[in-house]
PDB file of C-alpha atoms in Angstrom:
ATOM      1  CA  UNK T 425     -27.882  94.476 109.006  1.00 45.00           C
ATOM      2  CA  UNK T 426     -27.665  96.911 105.952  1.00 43.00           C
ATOM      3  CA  UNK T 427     -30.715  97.687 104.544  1.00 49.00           C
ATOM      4  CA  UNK T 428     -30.513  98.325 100.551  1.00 54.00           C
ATOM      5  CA  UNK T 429     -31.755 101.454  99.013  1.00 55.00           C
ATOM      6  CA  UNK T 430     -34.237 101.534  97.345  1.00 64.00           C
ATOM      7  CA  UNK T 431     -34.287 103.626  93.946  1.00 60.00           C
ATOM      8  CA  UNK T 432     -35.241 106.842  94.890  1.00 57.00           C
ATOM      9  CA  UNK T 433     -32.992 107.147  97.395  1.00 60.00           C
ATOM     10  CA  UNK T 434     -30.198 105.502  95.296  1.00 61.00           C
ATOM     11  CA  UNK T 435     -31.453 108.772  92.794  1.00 55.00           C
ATOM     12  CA  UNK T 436     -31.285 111.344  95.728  1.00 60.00           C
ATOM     13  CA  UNK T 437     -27.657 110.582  97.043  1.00 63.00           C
ATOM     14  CA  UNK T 438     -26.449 110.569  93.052  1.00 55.00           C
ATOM     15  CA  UNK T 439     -27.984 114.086  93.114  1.00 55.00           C
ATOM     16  CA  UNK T 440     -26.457 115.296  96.402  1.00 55.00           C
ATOM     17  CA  UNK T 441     -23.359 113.967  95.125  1.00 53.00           C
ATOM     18  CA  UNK T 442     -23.584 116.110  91.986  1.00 48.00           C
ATOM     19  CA  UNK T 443     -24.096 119.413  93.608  1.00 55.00           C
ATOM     20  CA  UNK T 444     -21.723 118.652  95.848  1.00 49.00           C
ATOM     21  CA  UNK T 445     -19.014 118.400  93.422  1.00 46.00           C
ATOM     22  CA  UNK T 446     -20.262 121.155  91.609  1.00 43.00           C
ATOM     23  CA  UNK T 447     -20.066 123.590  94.193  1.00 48.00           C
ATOM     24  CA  UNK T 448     -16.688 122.983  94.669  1.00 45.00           C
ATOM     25  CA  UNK T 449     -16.062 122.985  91.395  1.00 42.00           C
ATOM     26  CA  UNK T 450     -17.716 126.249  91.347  1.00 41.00           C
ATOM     27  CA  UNK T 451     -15.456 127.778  94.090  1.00 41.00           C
ATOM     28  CA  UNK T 452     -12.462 126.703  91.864  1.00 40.00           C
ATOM     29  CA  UNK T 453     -10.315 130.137  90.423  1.00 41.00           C
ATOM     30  CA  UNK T 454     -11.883 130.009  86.601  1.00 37.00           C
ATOM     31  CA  UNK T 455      -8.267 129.492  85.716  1.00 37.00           C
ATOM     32  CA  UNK T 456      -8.110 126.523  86.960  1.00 38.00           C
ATOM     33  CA  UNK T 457     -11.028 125.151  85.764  1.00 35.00           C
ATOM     34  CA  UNK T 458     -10.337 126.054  81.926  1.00 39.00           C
ATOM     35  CA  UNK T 459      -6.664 125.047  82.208  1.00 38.00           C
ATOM     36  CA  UNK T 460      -7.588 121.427  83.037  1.00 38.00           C
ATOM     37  CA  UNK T 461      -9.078 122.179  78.950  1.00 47.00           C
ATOM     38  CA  UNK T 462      -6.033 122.394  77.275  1.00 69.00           C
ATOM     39  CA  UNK T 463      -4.190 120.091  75.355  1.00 91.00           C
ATOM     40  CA  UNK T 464      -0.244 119.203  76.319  1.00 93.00           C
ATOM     41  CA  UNK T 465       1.834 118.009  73.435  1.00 96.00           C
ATOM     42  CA  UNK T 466       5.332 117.516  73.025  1.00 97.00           C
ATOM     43  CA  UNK T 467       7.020 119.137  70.297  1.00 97.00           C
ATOM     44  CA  UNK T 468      10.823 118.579  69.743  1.00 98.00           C
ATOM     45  CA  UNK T 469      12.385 119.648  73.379  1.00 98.00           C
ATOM     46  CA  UNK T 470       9.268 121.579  74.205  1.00 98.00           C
ATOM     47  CA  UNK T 471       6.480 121.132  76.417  1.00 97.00           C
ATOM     48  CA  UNK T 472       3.321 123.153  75.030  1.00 98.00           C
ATOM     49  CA  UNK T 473      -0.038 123.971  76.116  1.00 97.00           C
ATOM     50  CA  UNK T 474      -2.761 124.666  73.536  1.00 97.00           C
ATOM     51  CA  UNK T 475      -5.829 126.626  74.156  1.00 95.00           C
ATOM     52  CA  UNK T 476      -8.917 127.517  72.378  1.00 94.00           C
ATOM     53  CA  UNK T 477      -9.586 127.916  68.738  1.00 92.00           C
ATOM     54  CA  UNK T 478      -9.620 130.632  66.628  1.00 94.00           C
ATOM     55  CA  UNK T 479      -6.826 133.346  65.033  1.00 95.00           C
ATOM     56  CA  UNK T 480      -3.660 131.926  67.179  1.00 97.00           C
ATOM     57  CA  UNK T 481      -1.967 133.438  69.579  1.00 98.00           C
ATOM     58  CA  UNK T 482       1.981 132.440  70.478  1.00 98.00           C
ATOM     59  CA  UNK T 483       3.326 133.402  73.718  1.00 98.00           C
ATOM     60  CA  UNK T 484       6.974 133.013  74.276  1.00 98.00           C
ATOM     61  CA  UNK T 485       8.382 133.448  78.116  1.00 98.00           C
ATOM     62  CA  UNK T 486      11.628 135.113  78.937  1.00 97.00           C
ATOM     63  CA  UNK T 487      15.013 134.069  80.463  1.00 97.00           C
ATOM     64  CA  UNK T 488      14.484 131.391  83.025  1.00 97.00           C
ATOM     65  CA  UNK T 489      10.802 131.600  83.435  1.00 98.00           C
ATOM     66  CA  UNK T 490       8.005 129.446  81.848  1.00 98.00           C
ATOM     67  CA  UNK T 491       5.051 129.709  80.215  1.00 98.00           C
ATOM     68  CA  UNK T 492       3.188 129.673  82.777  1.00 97.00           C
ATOM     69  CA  UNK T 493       3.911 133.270  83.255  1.00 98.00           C
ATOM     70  CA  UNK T 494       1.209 133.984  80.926  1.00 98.00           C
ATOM     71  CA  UNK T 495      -1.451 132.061  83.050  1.00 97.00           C
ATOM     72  CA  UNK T 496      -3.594 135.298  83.221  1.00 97.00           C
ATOM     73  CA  UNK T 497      -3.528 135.616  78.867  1.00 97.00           C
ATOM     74  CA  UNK T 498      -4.844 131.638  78.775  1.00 93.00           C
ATOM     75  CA  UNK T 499      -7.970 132.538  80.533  1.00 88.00           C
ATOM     76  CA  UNK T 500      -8.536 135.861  78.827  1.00 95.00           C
ATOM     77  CA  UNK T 501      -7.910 135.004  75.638  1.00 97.00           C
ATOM     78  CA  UNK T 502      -8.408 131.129  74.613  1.00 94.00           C
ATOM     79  CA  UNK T 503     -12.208 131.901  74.535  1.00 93.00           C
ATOM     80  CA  UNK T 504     -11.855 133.375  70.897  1.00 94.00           C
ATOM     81  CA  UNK T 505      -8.257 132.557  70.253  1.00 96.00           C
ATOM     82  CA  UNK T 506      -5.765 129.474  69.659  1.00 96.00           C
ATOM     83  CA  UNK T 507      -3.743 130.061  72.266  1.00 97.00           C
ATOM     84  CA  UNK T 508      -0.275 128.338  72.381  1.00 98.00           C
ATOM     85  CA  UNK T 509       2.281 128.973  74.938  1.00 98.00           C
ATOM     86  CA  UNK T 510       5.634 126.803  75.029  1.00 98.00           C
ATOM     87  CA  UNK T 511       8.334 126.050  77.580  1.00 98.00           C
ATOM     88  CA  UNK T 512      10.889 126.916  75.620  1.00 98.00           C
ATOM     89  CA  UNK T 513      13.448 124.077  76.131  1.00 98.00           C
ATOM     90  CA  UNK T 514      15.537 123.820  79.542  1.00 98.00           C
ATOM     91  CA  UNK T 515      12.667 125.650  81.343  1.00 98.00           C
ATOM     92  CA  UNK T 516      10.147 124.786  82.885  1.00 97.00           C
ATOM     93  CA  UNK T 517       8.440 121.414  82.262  1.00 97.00           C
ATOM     94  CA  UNK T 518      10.661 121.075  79.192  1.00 97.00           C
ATOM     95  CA  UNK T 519      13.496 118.608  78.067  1.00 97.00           C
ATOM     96  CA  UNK T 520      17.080 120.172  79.286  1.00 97.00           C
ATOM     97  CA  UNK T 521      19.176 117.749  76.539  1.00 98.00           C
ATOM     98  CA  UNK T 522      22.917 118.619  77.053  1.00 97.00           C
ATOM     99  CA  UNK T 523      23.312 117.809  73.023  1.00 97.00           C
ATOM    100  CA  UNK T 524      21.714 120.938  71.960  1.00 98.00           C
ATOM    101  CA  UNK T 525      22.260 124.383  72.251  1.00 98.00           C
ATOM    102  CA  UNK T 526      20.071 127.310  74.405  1.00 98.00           C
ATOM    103  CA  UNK T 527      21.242 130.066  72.399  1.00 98.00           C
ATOM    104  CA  UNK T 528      18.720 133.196  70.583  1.00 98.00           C
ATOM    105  CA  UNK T 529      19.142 131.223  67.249  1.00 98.00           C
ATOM    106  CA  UNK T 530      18.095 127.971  68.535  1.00 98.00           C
ATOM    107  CA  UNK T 531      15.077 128.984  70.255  1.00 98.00           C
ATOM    108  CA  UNK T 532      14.227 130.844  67.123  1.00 98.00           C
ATOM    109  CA  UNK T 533      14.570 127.432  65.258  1.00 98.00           C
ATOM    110  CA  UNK T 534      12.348 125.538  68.040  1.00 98.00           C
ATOM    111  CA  UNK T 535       9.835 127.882  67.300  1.00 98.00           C
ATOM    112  CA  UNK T 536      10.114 127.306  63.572  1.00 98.00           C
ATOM    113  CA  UNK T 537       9.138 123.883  64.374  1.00 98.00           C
ATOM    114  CA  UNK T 538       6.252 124.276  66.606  1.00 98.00           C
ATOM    115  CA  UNK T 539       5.077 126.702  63.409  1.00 98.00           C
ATOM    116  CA  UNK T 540       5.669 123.872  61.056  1.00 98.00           C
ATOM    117  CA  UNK T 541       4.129 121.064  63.518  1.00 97.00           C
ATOM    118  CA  UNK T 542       0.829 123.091  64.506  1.00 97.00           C
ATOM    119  CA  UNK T 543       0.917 124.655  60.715  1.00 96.00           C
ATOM    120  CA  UNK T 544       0.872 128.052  62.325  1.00 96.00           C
ATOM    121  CA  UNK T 545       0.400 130.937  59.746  1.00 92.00           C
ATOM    122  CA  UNK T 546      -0.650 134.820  60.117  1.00 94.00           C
ATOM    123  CA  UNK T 547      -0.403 134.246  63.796  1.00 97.00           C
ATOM    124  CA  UNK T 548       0.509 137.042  66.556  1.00 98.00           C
ATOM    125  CA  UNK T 549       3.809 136.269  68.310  1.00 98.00           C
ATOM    126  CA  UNK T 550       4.212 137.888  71.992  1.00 98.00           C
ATOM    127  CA  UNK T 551       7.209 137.679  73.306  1.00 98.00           C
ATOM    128  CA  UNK T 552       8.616 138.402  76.638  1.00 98.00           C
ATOM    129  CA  UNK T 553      12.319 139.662  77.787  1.00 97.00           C
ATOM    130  CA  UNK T 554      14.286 137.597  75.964  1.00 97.00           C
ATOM    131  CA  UNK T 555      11.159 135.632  74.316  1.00 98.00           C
ATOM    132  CA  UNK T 556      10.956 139.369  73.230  1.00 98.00           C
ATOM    133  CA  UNK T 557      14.377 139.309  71.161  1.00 98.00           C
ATOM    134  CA  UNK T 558      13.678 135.464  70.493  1.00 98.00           C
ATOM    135  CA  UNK T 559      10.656 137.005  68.448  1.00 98.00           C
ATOM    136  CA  UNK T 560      12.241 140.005  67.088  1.00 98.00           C
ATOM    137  CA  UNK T 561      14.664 137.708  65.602  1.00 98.00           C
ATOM    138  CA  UNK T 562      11.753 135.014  64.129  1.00 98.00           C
ATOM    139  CA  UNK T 563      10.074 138.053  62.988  1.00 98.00           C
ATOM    140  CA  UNK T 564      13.030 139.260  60.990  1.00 98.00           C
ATOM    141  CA  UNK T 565      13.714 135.938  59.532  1.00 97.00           C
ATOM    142  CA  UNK T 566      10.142 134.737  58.806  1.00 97.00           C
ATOM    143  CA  UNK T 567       7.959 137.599  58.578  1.00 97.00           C
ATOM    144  CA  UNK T 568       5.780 135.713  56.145  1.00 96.00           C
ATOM    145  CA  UNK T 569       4.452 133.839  59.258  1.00 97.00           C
ATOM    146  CA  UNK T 570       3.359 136.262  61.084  1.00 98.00           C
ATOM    147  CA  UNK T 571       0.417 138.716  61.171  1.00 97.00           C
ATOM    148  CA  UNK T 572       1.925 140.728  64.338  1.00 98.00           C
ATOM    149  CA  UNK T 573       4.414 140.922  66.803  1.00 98.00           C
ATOM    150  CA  UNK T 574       4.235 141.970  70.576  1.00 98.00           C
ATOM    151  CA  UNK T 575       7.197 142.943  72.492  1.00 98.00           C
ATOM    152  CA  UNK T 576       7.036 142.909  76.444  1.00 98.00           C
ATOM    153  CA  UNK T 577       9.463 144.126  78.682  1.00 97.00           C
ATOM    154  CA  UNK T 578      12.237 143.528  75.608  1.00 97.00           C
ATOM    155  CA  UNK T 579      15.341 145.719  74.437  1.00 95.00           C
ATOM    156  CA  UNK T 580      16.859 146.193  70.786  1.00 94.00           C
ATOM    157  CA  UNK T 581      19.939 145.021  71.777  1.00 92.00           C
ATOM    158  CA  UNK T 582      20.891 142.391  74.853  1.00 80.00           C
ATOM    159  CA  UNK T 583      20.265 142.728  78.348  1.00 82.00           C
ATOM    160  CA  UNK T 584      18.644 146.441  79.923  1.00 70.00           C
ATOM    161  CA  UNK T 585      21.403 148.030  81.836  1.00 71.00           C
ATOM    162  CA  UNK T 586      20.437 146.762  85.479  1.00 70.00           C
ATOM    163  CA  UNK T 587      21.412 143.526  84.286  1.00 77.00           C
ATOM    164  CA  UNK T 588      25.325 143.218  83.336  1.00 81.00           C
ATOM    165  CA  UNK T 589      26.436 139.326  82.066  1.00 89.00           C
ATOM    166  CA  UNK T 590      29.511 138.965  84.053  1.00 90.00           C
ATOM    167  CA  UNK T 591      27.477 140.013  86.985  1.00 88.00           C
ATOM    168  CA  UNK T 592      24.910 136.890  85.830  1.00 91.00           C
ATOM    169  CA  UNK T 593      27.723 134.226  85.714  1.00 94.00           C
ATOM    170  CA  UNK T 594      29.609 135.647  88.750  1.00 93.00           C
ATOM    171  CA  UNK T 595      26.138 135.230  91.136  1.00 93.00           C
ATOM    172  CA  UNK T 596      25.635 131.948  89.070  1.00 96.00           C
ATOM    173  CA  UNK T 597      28.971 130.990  90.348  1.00 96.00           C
ATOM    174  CA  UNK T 598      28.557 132.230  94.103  1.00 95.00           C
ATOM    175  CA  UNK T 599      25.040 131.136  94.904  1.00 96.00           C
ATOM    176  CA  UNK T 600      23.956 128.536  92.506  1.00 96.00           C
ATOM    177  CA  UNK T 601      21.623 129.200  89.708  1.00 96.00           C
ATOM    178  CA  UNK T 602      18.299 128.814  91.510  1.00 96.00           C
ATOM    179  CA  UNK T 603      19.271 131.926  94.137  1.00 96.00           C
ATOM    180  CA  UNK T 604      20.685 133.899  91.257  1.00 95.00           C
ATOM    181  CA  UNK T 605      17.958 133.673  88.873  1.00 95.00           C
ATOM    182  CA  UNK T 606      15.346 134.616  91.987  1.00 96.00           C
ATOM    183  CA  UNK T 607      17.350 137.461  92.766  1.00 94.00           C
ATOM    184  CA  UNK T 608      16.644 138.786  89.831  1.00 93.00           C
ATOM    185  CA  UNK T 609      12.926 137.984  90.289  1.00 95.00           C
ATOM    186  CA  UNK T 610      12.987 139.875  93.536  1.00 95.00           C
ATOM    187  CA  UNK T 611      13.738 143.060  91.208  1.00 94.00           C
ATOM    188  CA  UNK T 612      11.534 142.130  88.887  1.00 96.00           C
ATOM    189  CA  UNK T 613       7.949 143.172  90.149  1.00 98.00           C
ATOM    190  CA  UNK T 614       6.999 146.650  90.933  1.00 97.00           C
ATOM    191  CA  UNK T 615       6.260 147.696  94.694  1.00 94.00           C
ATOM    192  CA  UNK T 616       2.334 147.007  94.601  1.00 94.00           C
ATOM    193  CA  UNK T 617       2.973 142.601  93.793  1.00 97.00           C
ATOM    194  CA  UNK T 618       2.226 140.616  96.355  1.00 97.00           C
ATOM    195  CA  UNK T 619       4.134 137.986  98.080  1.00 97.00           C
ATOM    196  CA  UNK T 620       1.925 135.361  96.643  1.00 98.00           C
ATOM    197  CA  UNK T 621       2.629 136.956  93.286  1.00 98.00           C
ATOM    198  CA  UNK T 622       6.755 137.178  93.336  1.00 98.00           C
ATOM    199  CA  UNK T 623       6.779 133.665  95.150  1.00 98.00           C
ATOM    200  CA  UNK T 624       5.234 131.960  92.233  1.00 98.00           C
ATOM    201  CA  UNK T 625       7.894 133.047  89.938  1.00 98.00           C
ATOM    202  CA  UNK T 626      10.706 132.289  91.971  1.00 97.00           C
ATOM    203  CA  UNK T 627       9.332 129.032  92.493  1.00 97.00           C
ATOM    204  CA  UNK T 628       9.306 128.721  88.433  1.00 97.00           C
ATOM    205  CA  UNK T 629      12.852 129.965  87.690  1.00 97.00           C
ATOM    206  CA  UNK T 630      13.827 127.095  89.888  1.00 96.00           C
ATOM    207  CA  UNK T 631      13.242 125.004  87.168  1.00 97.00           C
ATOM    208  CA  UNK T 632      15.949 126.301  84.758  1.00 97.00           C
ATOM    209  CA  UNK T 633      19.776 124.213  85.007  1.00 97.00           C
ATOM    210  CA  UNK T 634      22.509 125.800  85.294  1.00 97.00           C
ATOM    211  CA  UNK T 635      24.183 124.695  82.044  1.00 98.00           C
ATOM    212  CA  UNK T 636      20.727 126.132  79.812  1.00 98.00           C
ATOM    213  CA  UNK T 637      21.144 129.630  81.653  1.00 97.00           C
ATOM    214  CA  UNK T 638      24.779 130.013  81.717  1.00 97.00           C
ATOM    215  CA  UNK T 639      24.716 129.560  77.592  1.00 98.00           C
ATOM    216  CA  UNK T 640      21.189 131.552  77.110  1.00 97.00           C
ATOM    217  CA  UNK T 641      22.234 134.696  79.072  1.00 96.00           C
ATOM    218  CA  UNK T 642      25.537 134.858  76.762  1.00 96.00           C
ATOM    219  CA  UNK T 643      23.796 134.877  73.981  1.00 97.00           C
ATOM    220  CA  UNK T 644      21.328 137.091  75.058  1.00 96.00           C
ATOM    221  CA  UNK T 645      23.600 139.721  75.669  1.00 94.00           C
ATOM    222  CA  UNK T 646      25.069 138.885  72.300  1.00 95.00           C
ATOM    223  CA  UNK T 647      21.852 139.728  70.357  1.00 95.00           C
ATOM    224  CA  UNK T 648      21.933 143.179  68.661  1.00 95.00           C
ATOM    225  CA  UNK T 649      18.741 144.000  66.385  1.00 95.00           C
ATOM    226  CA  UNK T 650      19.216 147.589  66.264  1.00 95.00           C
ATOM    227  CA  UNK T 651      20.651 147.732  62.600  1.00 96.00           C
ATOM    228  CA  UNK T 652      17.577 145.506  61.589  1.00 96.00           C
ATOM    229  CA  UNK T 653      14.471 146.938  63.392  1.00 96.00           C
ATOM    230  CA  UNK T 654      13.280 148.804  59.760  1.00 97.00           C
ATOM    231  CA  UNK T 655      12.591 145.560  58.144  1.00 96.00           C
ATOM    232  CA  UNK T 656      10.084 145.251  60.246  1.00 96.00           C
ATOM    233  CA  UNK T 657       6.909 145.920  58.100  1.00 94.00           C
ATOM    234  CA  UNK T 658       4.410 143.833  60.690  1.00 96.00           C
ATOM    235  CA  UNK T 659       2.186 145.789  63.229  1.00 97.00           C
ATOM    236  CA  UNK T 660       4.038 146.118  66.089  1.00 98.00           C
ATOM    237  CA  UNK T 661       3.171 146.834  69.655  1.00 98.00           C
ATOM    238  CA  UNK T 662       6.228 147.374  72.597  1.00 98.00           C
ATOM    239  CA  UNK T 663       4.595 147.278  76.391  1.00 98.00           C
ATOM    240  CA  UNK T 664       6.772 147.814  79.328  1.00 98.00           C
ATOM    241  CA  UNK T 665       5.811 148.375  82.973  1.00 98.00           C
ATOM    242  CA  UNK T 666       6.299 151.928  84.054  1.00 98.00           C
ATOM    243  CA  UNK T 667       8.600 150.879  87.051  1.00 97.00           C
ATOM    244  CA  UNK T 668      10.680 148.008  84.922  1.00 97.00           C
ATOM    245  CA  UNK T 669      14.082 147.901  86.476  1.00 94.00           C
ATOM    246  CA  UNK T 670      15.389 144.934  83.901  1.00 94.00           C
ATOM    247  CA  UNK T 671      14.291 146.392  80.958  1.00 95.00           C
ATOM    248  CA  UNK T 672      13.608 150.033  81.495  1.00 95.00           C
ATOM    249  CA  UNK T 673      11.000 152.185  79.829  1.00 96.00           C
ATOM    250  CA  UNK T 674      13.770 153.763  77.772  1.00 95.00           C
ATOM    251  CA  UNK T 675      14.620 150.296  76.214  1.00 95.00           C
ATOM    252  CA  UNK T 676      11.098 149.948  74.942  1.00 96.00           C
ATOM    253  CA  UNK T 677      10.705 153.458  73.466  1.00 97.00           C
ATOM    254  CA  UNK T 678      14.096 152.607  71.677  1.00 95.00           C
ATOM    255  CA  UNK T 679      12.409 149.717  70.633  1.00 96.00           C
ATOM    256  CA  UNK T 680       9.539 151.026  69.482  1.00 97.00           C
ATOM    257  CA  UNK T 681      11.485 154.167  67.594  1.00 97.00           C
ATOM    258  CA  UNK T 682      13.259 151.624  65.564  1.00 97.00           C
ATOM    259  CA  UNK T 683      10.214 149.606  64.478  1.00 98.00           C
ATOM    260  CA  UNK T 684       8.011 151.253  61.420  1.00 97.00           C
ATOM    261  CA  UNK T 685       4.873 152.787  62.848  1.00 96.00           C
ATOM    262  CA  UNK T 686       5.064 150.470  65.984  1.00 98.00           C
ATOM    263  CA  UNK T 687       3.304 151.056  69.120  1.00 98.00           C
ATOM    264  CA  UNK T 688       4.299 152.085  72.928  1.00 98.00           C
ATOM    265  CA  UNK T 689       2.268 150.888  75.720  1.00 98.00           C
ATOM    266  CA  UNK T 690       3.654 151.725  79.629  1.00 98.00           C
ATOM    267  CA  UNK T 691       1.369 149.322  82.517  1.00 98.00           C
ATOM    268  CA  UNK T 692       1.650 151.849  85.645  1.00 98.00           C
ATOM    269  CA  UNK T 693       1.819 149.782  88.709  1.00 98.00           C
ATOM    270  CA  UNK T 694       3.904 147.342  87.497  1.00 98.00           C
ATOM    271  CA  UNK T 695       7.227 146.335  86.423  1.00 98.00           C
ATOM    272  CA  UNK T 696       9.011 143.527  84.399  1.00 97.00           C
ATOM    273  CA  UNK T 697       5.960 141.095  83.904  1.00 98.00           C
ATOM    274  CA  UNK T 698       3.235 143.713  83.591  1.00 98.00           C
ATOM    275  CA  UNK T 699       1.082 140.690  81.915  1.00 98.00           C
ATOM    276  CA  UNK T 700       0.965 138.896  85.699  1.00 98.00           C
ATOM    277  CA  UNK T 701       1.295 141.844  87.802  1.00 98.00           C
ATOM    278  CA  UNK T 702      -1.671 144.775  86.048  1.00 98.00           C
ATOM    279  CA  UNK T 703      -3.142 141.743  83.909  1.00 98.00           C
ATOM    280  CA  UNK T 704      -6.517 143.139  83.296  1.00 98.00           C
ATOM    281  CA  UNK T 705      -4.720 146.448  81.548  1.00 98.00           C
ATOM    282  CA  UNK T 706      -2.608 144.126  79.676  1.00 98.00           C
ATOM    283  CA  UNK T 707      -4.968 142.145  78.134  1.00 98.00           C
ATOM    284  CA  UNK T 708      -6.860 145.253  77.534  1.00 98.00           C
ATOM    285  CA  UNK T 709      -3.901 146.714  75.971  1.00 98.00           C
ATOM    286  CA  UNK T 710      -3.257 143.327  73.799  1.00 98.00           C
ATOM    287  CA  UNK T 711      -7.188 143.755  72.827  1.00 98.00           C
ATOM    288  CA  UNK T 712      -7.223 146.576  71.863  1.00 98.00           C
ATOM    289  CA  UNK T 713      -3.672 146.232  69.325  1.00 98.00           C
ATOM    290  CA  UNK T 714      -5.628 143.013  68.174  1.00 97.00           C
ATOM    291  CA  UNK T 715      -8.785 144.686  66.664  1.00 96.00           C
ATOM    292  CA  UNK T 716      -6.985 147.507  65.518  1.00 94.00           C
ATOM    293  CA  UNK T 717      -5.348 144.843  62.981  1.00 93.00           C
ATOM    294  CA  UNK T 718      -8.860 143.235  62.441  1.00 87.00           C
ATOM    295  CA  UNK T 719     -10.040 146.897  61.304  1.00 87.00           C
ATOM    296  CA  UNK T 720      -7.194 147.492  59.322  1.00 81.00           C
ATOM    297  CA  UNK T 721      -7.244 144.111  57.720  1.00 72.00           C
ATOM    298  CA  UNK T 722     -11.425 144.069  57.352  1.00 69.00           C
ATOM    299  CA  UNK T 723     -11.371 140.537  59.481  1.00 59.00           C
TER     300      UNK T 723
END
């Protein structure tokens, strides 16, 4: 025969219960916990996480990946930021419609929208590989919106020389878009990422159809800003990893030599995605750029 509890005891096992799940909770990567803060909208064909509140902060992915690439950037800087990071659309969790287009121009005009939806002004666009010519293109086209641009493992003009198009569509072709877009992962990270590290992103590249890369990689290699980089009037800072094989070191100081009084950055120890694989000397490099426009601007 069960004997009921009385009170206190009722009290006591609510308590243990409590600690319990705070401990755990406690173990949890601080990532995780704050992530579970967010909020998820949809906007148009995107899926986009919003962080934080303050002076915002948009982080655009590159050529197959997600946003999720900039997992260690949520953390760091949603505390003082508004932090909003979209799938751009046919990656990750986004809608793949086949009615649209996944060219530079339309994911410049998705990102018009989420501007005009989140009534996003004087914000800092980052963007990465080609979320790095995505935003050198917004930039040129809407500078107005924009208080400063970062450019991450990008090139003035379409893809770095390890990466040739035909090349793209001919490994598209011969093993499926899922193994070709990890191969290129598996030359993306420099020698010091772990396993752990390089299987995450192959595991998001997955994600991408065929049909959405076989159009985006065309036009990436399309894309030409070179004649256009001296309109650029916004602070500007260009990080690359010092052992980059996609985009090499030499694309970002062209980069940076074209932009007006623009910034270089090199991450040793890393390569392509030098915001995942040396994260704390990214974000301290991204700090850094980001008070040197408060101090210039007297915020």
């Amino acid at each position: 025969m069960e004997i009921a509890k009385t009170s206190a005891e009722r009290a006591s096992d609510l308590l243990c219960a409590l600690r319990t799940a705070f401990d755990a909770a406690r173990r949890l990567p601080s990532f995780h916990l704050e992530m579970h803060m967010n909020d998820i909208i949809s906007i148009g064909d995107m899926h986009v996480r919003v962080a934080g509140h303050g002076p915002a902060l948009i982080f655009c992915h590159g050529f197959t990946t997600t946003g999720e690439f900039w997992r260690e950037q949520m953390v760091a800087f949603s505390r003082d930021h508004r932090m909003v990071v979209p799938d751009l659309p046919g990656h990750g969790r986004s809608a793949s419609p086949r009615s649209r287009r996944y060219t530079i121009d339309a994911f410049v005009n998705d990102l018009v929208l989420l501007f005009d939806k989140l009534r996003l002004n004087d914000a800092i666009l980052v963007g990465l590989s080609m979320g790095g010519t995505i935003a050198q293109r917004f930039a040129l086209a809407h500078p107005s919106r924009l208080r400063a641009l970062v450019l991450v493992g990008a090139t003035p003009h379409g893809l770095g020389p390890d990466v040739n198009v035909k090349n793209v569509l001919r490994a598209i072709d011969t093993l499926g878009v899922t193994a070709a877009s990890q191969a290129v992962i598996d030359r993306s990270f420099a020698s010091a990422a772990s396993p752990e590290l390089v299987a995450f992103a192959r595991e998001q590249v997955a994600q991408t159809p065929e049909f959405v890369a076989r159009e985006a990689i065309v036009s990436l290699n399309e894309a030409d800003s070179r004649a256009q980089l001296a309109r650029l009037a916004l602070p500007t800072l260009v990080v690359c990893g010092e052992e980059d094989a996609i985009t090499p070191p030499a694309e970002s100081n062209a980069l940076a030599a074209g932009i007006p009084g623009a910034i270089l950055q090199l991450v040793p120890s890393a390569a392509h995605f030098p915001m995942l694989e040396q994260p704390e000397r990214f974000n301290a490099i991204l700090r850094d750029f980001i008070a040197r426009i408060d101090n210039r601007s007297g915020a």
